[in-house]
Coordinates of C-alpha atoms in Angstrom, one line a residue:
Chain E
M1111 CA 0.0 0.0 0.0
K1112 CA 1.1 3.6 -0.6
L1113 CA -0.1 6.4 1.5
Y1114 CA -0.2 9.9 0.0
S1115 CA 0.5 12.0 3.1
Y1116 CA 1.8 15.3 4.5
W1117 CA 3.7 15.2 7.8
R1118 CA 1.5 17.9 9.4
S1119 CA -1.8 16.8 7.9
S1120 CA -3.9 15.6 10.8
S1121 CA -6.1 13.4 8.6
S1122 CA -2.9 11.7 7.2
Y1123 CA -1.7 11.3 10.8
R1124 CA -4.9 9.5 11.7
V1125 CA -4.4 7.0 9.0
R1126 CA -0.7 6.5 9.7
I1127 CA -1.6 5.6 13.3
A1128 CA -4.2 3.1 12.1
L1129 CA -1.9 1.4 9.6
N1130 CA 0.7 1.1 12.3
L1131 CA -1.8 -0.3 14.9
K1132 CA -3.0 -2.9 12.3
G1133 CA 0.7 -3.8 11.6
L1134 CA 0.4 -3.0 7.9
A1135 CA 3.5 -2.2 5.9
Y1136 CA 3.1 0.9 3.6
Q1137 CA 5.1 3.3 1.6
T1138 CA 4.7 7.0 2.1
Q1139 CA 4.4 9.5 -0.8
A1140 CA 4.8 13.0 0.4
V1141 CA 2.4 15.7 -0.9
N1142 CA 3.5 19.1 0.1
L1143 CA 0.4 21.1 1.0
L1144 CA 2.3 24.3 1.5
E1145 CA 3.4 24.1 -2.1
N1146 CA -0.1 23.2 -3.2
E1147 CA 1.0 19.8 -4.6
Q1148 CA -2.5 18.5 -3.8
Q1149 CA -3.8 20.8 -6.6
S1150 CA -1.6 19.2 -9.3
P1151 CA -3.6 17.6 -12.2
A1152 CA -1.9 14.3 -11.5
Y1153 CA -3.0 14.3 -7.8
A1154 CA -6.5 15.5 -8.7
T1155 CA -6.9 12.5 -10.9
L1156 CA -6.0 10.3 -8.0
N1157 CA -8.2 12.2 -5.5
P1158 CA -10.8 14.5 -7.0
A1159 CA -11.4 16.2 -3.7
R1160 CA -7.6 17.2 -3.8
G1161 CA -7.3 16.4 -0.1
L1162 CA -5.1 14.1 2.0
P1163 CA -4.7 11.3 2.6
S1164 CA -5.1 8.9 -0.3
L1165 CA -4.4 5.2 0.1
V1166 CA -3.5 3.3 -3.0
L1167 CA -3.8 -0.4 -2.6
D1168 CA -1.5 -2.9 -4.3
D1169 CA -4.1 -3.5 -7.1
G1170 CA -4.2 0.2 -7.8
T1171 CA -7.5 0.9 -6.1
V1172 CA -7.5 4.4 -4.6
L1173 CA -9.3 5.1 -1.3
T1174 CA -9.8 8.7 -0.1
Q1175 CA -11.3 10.5 2.9
S1176 CA -9.5 9.6 6.1
M1177 CA -12.7 8.4 8.0
A1178 CA -13.7 6.2 5.0
I1179 CA -10.2 4.7 4.9
L1180 CA -10.3 4.1 8.7
E1181 CA -13.6 2.2 8.4
W1182 CA -12.3 0.2 5.5
L1183 CA -9.1 -0.7 7.4
D1184 CA -11.2 -1.8 10.4
E1185 CA -13.5 -3.9 8.2
T1186 CA -10.6 -5.5 6.3
Y1187 CA -8.0 -5.9 9.1
P1188 CA -10.2 -6.3 12.2
T1189 CA -7.3 -6.8 14.7
P1190 CA -6.8 -4.8 16.8
P1191 CA -10.3 -3.2 16.4
L1192 CA -10.8 0.5 16.1
L1193 CA -14.4 0.2 17.0
P1194 CA -16.1 -1.9 19.7
P1195 CA -18.6 -4.7 18.8
D1196 CA -21.6 -3.1 20.5
P1197 CA -23.6 -1.0 18.1
I1198 CA -24.5 1.7 20.6
L1199 CA -20.9 2.0 21.8
R1200 CA -19.8 2.1 18.1
A1201 CA -22.1 5.0 17.6
K1202 CA -20.7 6.9 20.6
V1203 CA -17.1 6.3 19.5
R1204 CA -17.9 7.5 16.0
A1205 CA -19.7 10.6 17.3
A1206 CA -16.7 11.6 19.4
A1207 CA -14.4 11.0 16.5
Q1208 CA -16.6 13.1 14.2
V1209 CA -16.7 16.0 16.6
I1210 CA -13.0 16.3 15.6
A1211 CA -13.2 15.0 12.0
S1212 CA -16.4 16.8 11.0
E1213 CA -16.6 19.9 13.2
V1214 CA -13.1 21.0 14.0
H1215 CA -10.7 19.8 11.4
P1216 CA -12.7 20.9 8.2
V1217 CA -13.1 24.4 9.5
N1218 CA -9.4 24.6 10.4
N1219 CA -7.6 23.1 7.4
L1220 CA -5.2 25.0 5.2
R1221 CA -7.6 25.7 2.4
V1222 CA -10.0 27.4 4.8
L1223 CA -7.1 29.5 6.3
A1224 CA -6.0 30.4 2.8
R1225 CA -9.5 31.6 2.0
L1226 CA -9.7 33.7 5.2
K1227 CA -6.4 35.3 4.3
A1228 CA -7.7 36.0 0.8
M1229 CA -10.6 37.7 2.5
G1230 CA -8.3 40.1 4.2
H1231 CA -7.7 38.5 7.6
D1232 CA -4.3 38.6 9.3
Q1233 CA -2.5 36.1 11.5
T1234 CA -4.3 37.4 14.6
D1235 CA -7.7 36.7 13.1
T1236 CA -6.7 33.3 11.8
V1237 CA -5.2 32.2 15.2
A1238 CA -8.4 33.3 16.9
W1239 CA -10.5 31.3 14.3
M1240 CA -8.4 28.2 14.9
K1241 CA -8.6 28.4 18.6
H1242 CA -12.3 29.0 18.7
W1243 CA -13.2 25.8 16.8
M1244 CA -10.7 23.7 18.7
V1245 CA -11.9 24.8 22.1
E1246 CA -15.5 24.1 21.1
G1247 CA -14.5 20.7 19.8
F1248 CA -12.4 19.7 22.8
D1249 CA -15.2 20.8 25.2
A1250 CA -17.7 18.5 23.3
F1251 CA -15.2 15.7 22.9
A1252 CA -14.4 15.7 26.6
A1253 CA -18.1 15.5 27.4
L1254 CA -18.8 12.6 25.0
I1255 CA -16.0 10.2 26.0
S1256 CA -15.8 7.8 28.9
P1257 CA -14.7 9.8 32.1
T1258 CA -12.5 7.0 33.5
E1259 CA -11.0 4.5 31.1
A1260 CA -7.4 4.5 29.9
F1261 CA -8.3 5.7 26.4
S1262 CA -11.3 7.6 25.2
F1263 CA -13.6 4.6 25.3
G1264 CA -11.8 1.7 26.7
A1265 CA -8.6 -0.1 27.7
S1266 CA -7.1 0.1 24.1
P1267 CA -7.0 3.0 21.6
G1268 CA -9.7 3.3 19.0
L1269 CA -11.2 5.6 16.4
A1270 CA -11.8 8.5 18.8
D1271 CA -8.2 8.4 20.0
L1272 CA -6.9 8.4 16.4
C1273 CA -8.7 11.7 15.8
L1274 CA -7.8 13.2 19.2
V1275 CA -4.1 12.8 19.1
P1276 CA -3.5 14.7 15.8
Q1277 CA -5.9 17.4 16.9
L1278 CA -4.0 18.0 20.1
Y1279 CA -0.8 18.2 18.0
N1280 CA -2.5 21.0 16.0
A1281 CA -3.7 22.6 19.2
R1282 CA -0.2 23.0 20.5
R1283 CA 1.0 24.5 17.2
W1284 CA -1.7 27.1 17.4
G1285 CA -1.2 27.9 21.1
V1286 CA -4.5 26.5 22.5
D1287 CA -4.4 26.3 26.3
L1288 CA -4.8 22.7 27.1
A1289 CA -5.0 23.2 30.9
P1290 CA -8.8 22.8 30.9
Y1291 CA -8.4 19.3 29.3
P1292 CA -6.3 17.1 31.6
R1293 CA -8.3 14.0 30.6
L1294 CA -7.5 14.6 26.9
V1295 CA -3.8 15.2 27.6
A1296 CA -3.6 12.1 29.7
I1297 CA -5.1 10.0 27.0
E1298 CA -2.7 11.5 24.5
A1299 CA 0.3 10.6 26.7
R1300 CA -0.9 7.0 26.9
C1301 CA -1.3 6.9 23.1
L1302 CA 2.1 8.4 22.3
A1303 CA 3.7 5.9 24.6
L1304 CA 2.6 3.2 22.0
S1305 CA 5.0 2.6 19.1
A1306 CA 2.1 2.8 16.6
F1307 CA 1.3 6.4 17.6
D1308 CA 5.0 7.4 18.1
A1309 CA 6.0 6.3 14.6
A1310 CA 3.1 8.2 13.1
R1311 CA 4.0 11.5 14.7
P1312 CA 4.6 14.4 12.2
E1313 CA 8.2 14.8 13.3
A1314 CA 8.9 11.2 12.6
Q1315 CA 8.0 11.5 8.9
A1316 CA 10.5 11.7 6.1
D1317 CA 9.0 14.9 4.8
A1318 CA 9.1 16.8 8.1
T1319 CA 11.0 20.0 7.9
Chain B
M760 CA -37.4 7.2 18.9
K761 CA -37.3 11.0 19.0
L762 CA -35.3 13.1 16.6
Y763 CA -34.2 16.5 17.6
S764 CA -34.3 18.3 14.2
Y765 CA -34.5 21.6 12.5
W766 CA -36.4 21.7 9.2
R767 CA -33.5 23.4 7.2
S768 CA -30.7 21.5 8.9
S769 CA -29.1 19.3 6.2
S770 CA -27.7 16.9 8.8
S771 CA -31.2 16.5 10.3
Y772 CA -32.6 16.0 6.7
R773 CA -30.1 13.1 6.1
V774 CA -31.3 11.3 9.2
R775 CA -35.0 11.9 8.4
I776 CA -34.4 10.3 5.0
A777 CA -32.7 7.3 6.6
L778 CA -35.4 6.8 9.2
N779 CA -38.0 6.9 6.5
L780 CA -36.1 4.5 4.2
K781 CA -35.8 2.0 7.1
G782 CA -39.5 2.3 7.9
L783 CA -38.9 3.5 11.4
A784 CA -41.5 5.5 13.3
Y785 CA -40.2 8.6 15.1
Q786 CA -41.3 11.8 16.8
T787 CA -39.8 15.1 15.8
Q788 CA -38.7 17.6 18.4
A789 CA -37.9 20.9 16.7
V790 CA -34.8 22.9 17.7
N791 CA -34.8 26.3 16.2
L792 CA -31.3 27.1 15.1
L793 CA -32.2 30.7 14.2
E794 CA -33.2 31.3 17.8
N795 CA -30.1 29.4 19.1
E796 CA -32.2 26.8 20.9
Q797 CA -29.3 24.4 20.4
Q798 CA -27.3 26.5 22.8
S799 CA -29.7 26.1 25.7
P800 CA -28.3 24.3 28.8
A801 CA -31.0 21.6 28.4
Y802 CA -30.0 20.8 24.9
A803 CA -26.3 21.0 25.6
T804 CA -26.8 18.3 28.3
L805 CA -28.3 16.1 25.6
N806 CA -25.8 16.9 22.9
P807 CA -22.5 18.4 24.2
A808 CA -21.5 19.5 20.7
R809 CA -24.8 21.5 20.5
G810 CA -25.4 20.4 17.0
L811 CA -28.3 18.7 15.2
P812 CA -29.6 16.1 15.0
S813 CA -29.8 14.1 18.2
L814 CA -31.6 10.8 18.2
V815 CA -33.1 9.7 21.5
L816 CA -33.9 6.0 21.6
D817 CA -36.8 4.6 23.6
D818 CA -34.5 3.5 26.4
G819 CA -33.2 7.1 26.7
T820 CA -29.9 6.5 24.9
V821 CA -28.8 9.6 23.1
L822 CA -27.0 9.3 19.7
T823 CA -25.4 12.4 18.1
Q824 CA -23.5 13.3 14.9
S825 CA -25.5 12.5 11.8
M826 CA -22.9 10.2 10.2
A827 CA -22.6 8.1 13.4
I828 CA -26.4 7.9 13.6
L829 CA -26.6 6.8 10.0
E830 CA -24.0 4.0 10.5
W831 CA -25.8 2.9 13.7
L832 CA -29.2 2.8 11.8
D833 CA -27.6 0.7 9.0
E834 CA -26.0 -1.7 11.5
T835 CA -29.2 -2.1 13.6
Y836 CA -31.8 -2.0 10.8
P837 CA -30.0 -3.4 7.8
T838 CA -32.9 -3.4 5.4
P839 CA -32.8 -1.6 3.0
P840 CA -29.0 -1.1 3.2
L841 CA -27.4 2.3 3.1
L842 CA -24.0 0.7 2.3
P843 CA -23.2 -2.1 -0.1
P844 CA -21.6 -5.3 1.2
D845 CA -18.3 -5.1 -0.6
P846 CA -15.6 -3.3 1.6
I847 CA -14.0 -1.4 -1.3
L848 CA -17.4 -0.1 -2.5
R849 CA -18.4 0.7 1.0
A850 CA -15.2 2.8 1.3
K851 CA -16.1 4.6 -2.0
V852 CA -19.6 5.4 -0.9
R853 CA -18.4 6.7 2.4
A854 CA -15.8 8.8 0.7
A855 CA -18.3 10.5 -1.5
A856 CA -20.7 11.0 1.4
Q857 CA -17.9 12.5 3.4
V858 CA -17.0 15.0 0.7
I859 CA -20.3 16.6 1.6
A860 CA -20.5 15.7 5.3
S861 CA -16.9 16.6 6.2
E862 CA -15.8 19.1 3.6
V863 CA -18.8 21.1 2.5
H864 CA -21.3 21.1 5.3
P865 CA -19.1 21.9 8.3
V866 CA -17.6 24.9 6.6
N867 CA -21.1 26.2 5.6
N868 CA -23.2 25.7 8.7
L869 CA -24.9 28.5 10.6
R870 CA -22.3 28.8 13.3
V871 CA -19.5 29.4 10.8
L872 CA -21.6 32.0 9.0
A873 CA -22.4 33.7 12.3
R874 CA -18.6 33.8 13.0
L875 CA -17.9 35.3 9.6
K876 CA -20.5 38.0 10.2
A877 CA -19.0 38.7 13.6
M878 CA -15.7 39.2 11.8
G879 CA -17.2 42.0 9.7
H880 CA -18.3 40.1 6.6
D881 CA -21.5 41.1 4.8
Q882 CA -24.1 39.0 2.9
T883 CA -22.1 39.2 -0.4
D884 CA -19.0 37.7 1.3
T885 CA -21.0 34.9 3.0
V886 CA -22.8 34.0 -0.2
A887 CA -19.4 33.8 -2.0
W888 CA -18.1 31.7 0.8
M889 CA -21.0 29.3 0.7
K890 CA -20.9 28.9 -3.1
H891 CA -17.1 28.3 -3.1
W892 CA -17.2 25.3 -0.9
M893 CA -20.3 23.8 -2.5
V894 CA -18.9 24.1 -6.0
E895 CA -15.6 22.4 -4.9
G896 CA -17.6 19.7 -3.1
F897 CA -20.0 19.0 -6.0
D898 CA -17.0 18.8 -8.4
A899 CA -15.4 16.2 -6.2
F900 CA -18.6 14.3 -5.5
A901 CA -19.4 14.1 -9.2
A902 CA -16.0 12.7 -9.9
L903 CA -16.2 10.1 -7.2
I904 CA -19.6 8.5 -7.9
S905 CA -20.6 6.0 -10.5
P906 CA -21.2 7.7 -13.8
T907 CA -24.1 5.7 -15.0
E908 CA -26.2 4.1 -12.3
A909 CA -29.7 5.3 -11.2
F910 CA -28.3 6.6 -7.9
S911 CA -24.8 7.7 -6.8
F912 CA -23.6 4.1 -6.5
G913 CA -26.3 1.7 -7.6
A914 CA -29.9 0.9 -8.3
S915 CA -31.1 2.1 -4.9
P916 CA -30.3 5.1 -2.8
G917 CA -27.6 4.9 -0.2
L918 CA -25.4 6.9 2.2
A919 CA -24.0 9.2 -0.6
D920 CA -27.5 10.1 -1.9
L921 CA -28.6 10.9 1.7
C922 CA -25.9 13.5 1.9
L923 CA -26.3 14.8 -1.7
V924 CA -30.0 15.6 -1.7
P925 CA -29.9 17.9 1.4
Q926 CA -26.8 19.6 0.1
L927 CA -28.5 20.3 -3.3
Y928 CA -31.4 21.9 -1.3
N929 CA -28.9 24.2 0.3
A930 CA -27.3 24.9 -3.0
R931 CA -30.5 26.2 -4.5
R932 CA -31.2 28.4 -1.4
W933 CA -27.8 30.0 -1.9
G934 CA -28.1 30.4 -5.6
V935 CA -25.4 27.9 -6.8
D936 CA -25.6 27.3 -10.5
L937 CA -26.4 23.6 -10.9
A938 CA -26.1 23.5 -14.7
P939 CA -22.6 21.9 -14.5
Y940 CA -24.0 19.0 -12.5
P941 CA -26.8 17.3 -14.6
R942 CA -25.9 13.9 -13.1
L943 CA -26.3 15.1 -9.5
V944 CA -29.6 16.8 -10.4
A945 CA -30.9 13.6 -12.1
I946 CA -30.0 11.6 -9.0
E947 CA -31.8 14.1 -6.8
A948 CA -34.9 13.9 -9.0
R949 CA -35.0 10.1 -8.7
C950 CA -34.5 10.4 -4.9
L951 CA -37.3 12.9 -4.4
A952 CA -39.7 10.7 -6.3
L953 CA -39.4 8.3 -3.4
S954 CA -41.7 8.8 -0.5
A955 CA -38.9 8.4 2.1
F956 CA -37.1 11.4 0.6
D957 CA -40.3 13.4 -0.1
A958 CA -41.5 13.1 3.5
A959 CA -38.1 14.2 4.8
R960 CA -38.0 17.5 2.7
P961 CA -37.6 20.6 4.8
E962 CA -40.9 22.0 3.6
A963 CA -42.7 18.9 4.8
Q964 CA -41.6 19.4 8.4
A965 CA -44.0 20.7 11.1
D966 CA -41.5 23.5 12.1
A967 CA -41.1 24.8 8.5
T968 CA -41.9 28.5 8.3

C-alpha cells in the first residue's frame, strides 16, 4: 500500500496511526500542502477532492477521505479493532471521532485558512479562528467520551483516540491552552507511549522540515 | 425514537431520510437554530456538541452526529441497506458521502456563517463563501460516484445520496448554478420521487416556516 501523506496533515496522521496499529506495511508518498502539490492535475486524478490522505492499494484501487479509509481498514483488518462490537458504543465512538473529524478539522484546514487570508484576515484573526473551533470541539469531545478509562472509550486506543491525538498536536502548534483538558492530555500521553502512535508523529515523517 | 431536528438543517434532513427508508416511526422535536435553541443548557446536556440532529432511543440513549447515527441505523436496521456489502465499494460510498458531510457542510453551517458575520463580513461575502465550498464539493462528488447508475452508487439510494439531496437543497437556497451538475440533479430527482425522501424534505416538516 502507498499512503499519500503530508507530515503535518492531521487526517494523514490518523491513517498513519491506524496502519501502524494494524501492523500493515506501507510506503509514504509526500504531498506538500504548503506548495499546493495536492492541486496538481496528477494528484486531482487520484483524489478528485484534492485532499489528503489517499491510500493506494496494491491492485491500484484508490481510497480517499480519512474516515472512510479508517472504516475500511477496520473492516478488512479487524485486529486490533478501532471500533467496539456493541452498536450503541460504536455510535458513541464514531460521534466523538466526528466532533473532531467533521466539526473541528474541516473548519481549520489549510484551504480554509488560505480563504480567510484572501478575504483580508491577518494572522491574529486566523489564530483566533483556529482556537475558537478547537476549544468548542475539545469541550464537546471531553463530554462525550468515557470519564475514566485509559483511552477515550476503553482499555485500548480506537477511532476517537486516532482523531484526538493529531488534533492535540495542532492545538499546541496554534497555542490552545490545554490546561482545561487534563483527561484529553492524559489519553494523548498513553497513546504516544505506544509505538504505533509514536512512529506516526509528524516529526517522525521523512517529509518533516 | 425522538429526533431533535430543524427543518432546514441538512444533517437532520439526512437522518430523516434514513429513518423513512428503514420504515422506522419517530417523533420530531424541533430545535430552532435561528433562535439558538441548540445553545440552551438543556439541549447541551443532551448533545454536548450543541449540533443537530440528536436521536433519542426509547430507552433514553442519546445518539449524536448524523454520520454516526446513519452508521448505527444501518447496522441495527440493515434493510434496506445504506451501504453495499463489498468493503471497497463501502469505502467509496463513504468517501463521496464525506466530501459533503466533512468538507462542505461543516464549513457552511450556521455557526460558521455567524462567525464570519461577527468578523465583519456582509451577505455578499458569505454568499461567495457558501458557493465556493459547495462548487468544490460538487465537483469532487461528481468525480467520485458511479457515472451511470440510477443513484450515486447503484440501483437504490444509499449513504452518498442521503448526503447529496440535502446539500442540493442548500445549493438552491444560496443560488449555486447547478447546470454543471446534470448527473447530480438527475439523481436528486430520482430520490425525491421516493416517499422516504419526499416526506423528509424541509418544507414537509412541522417546524417549517
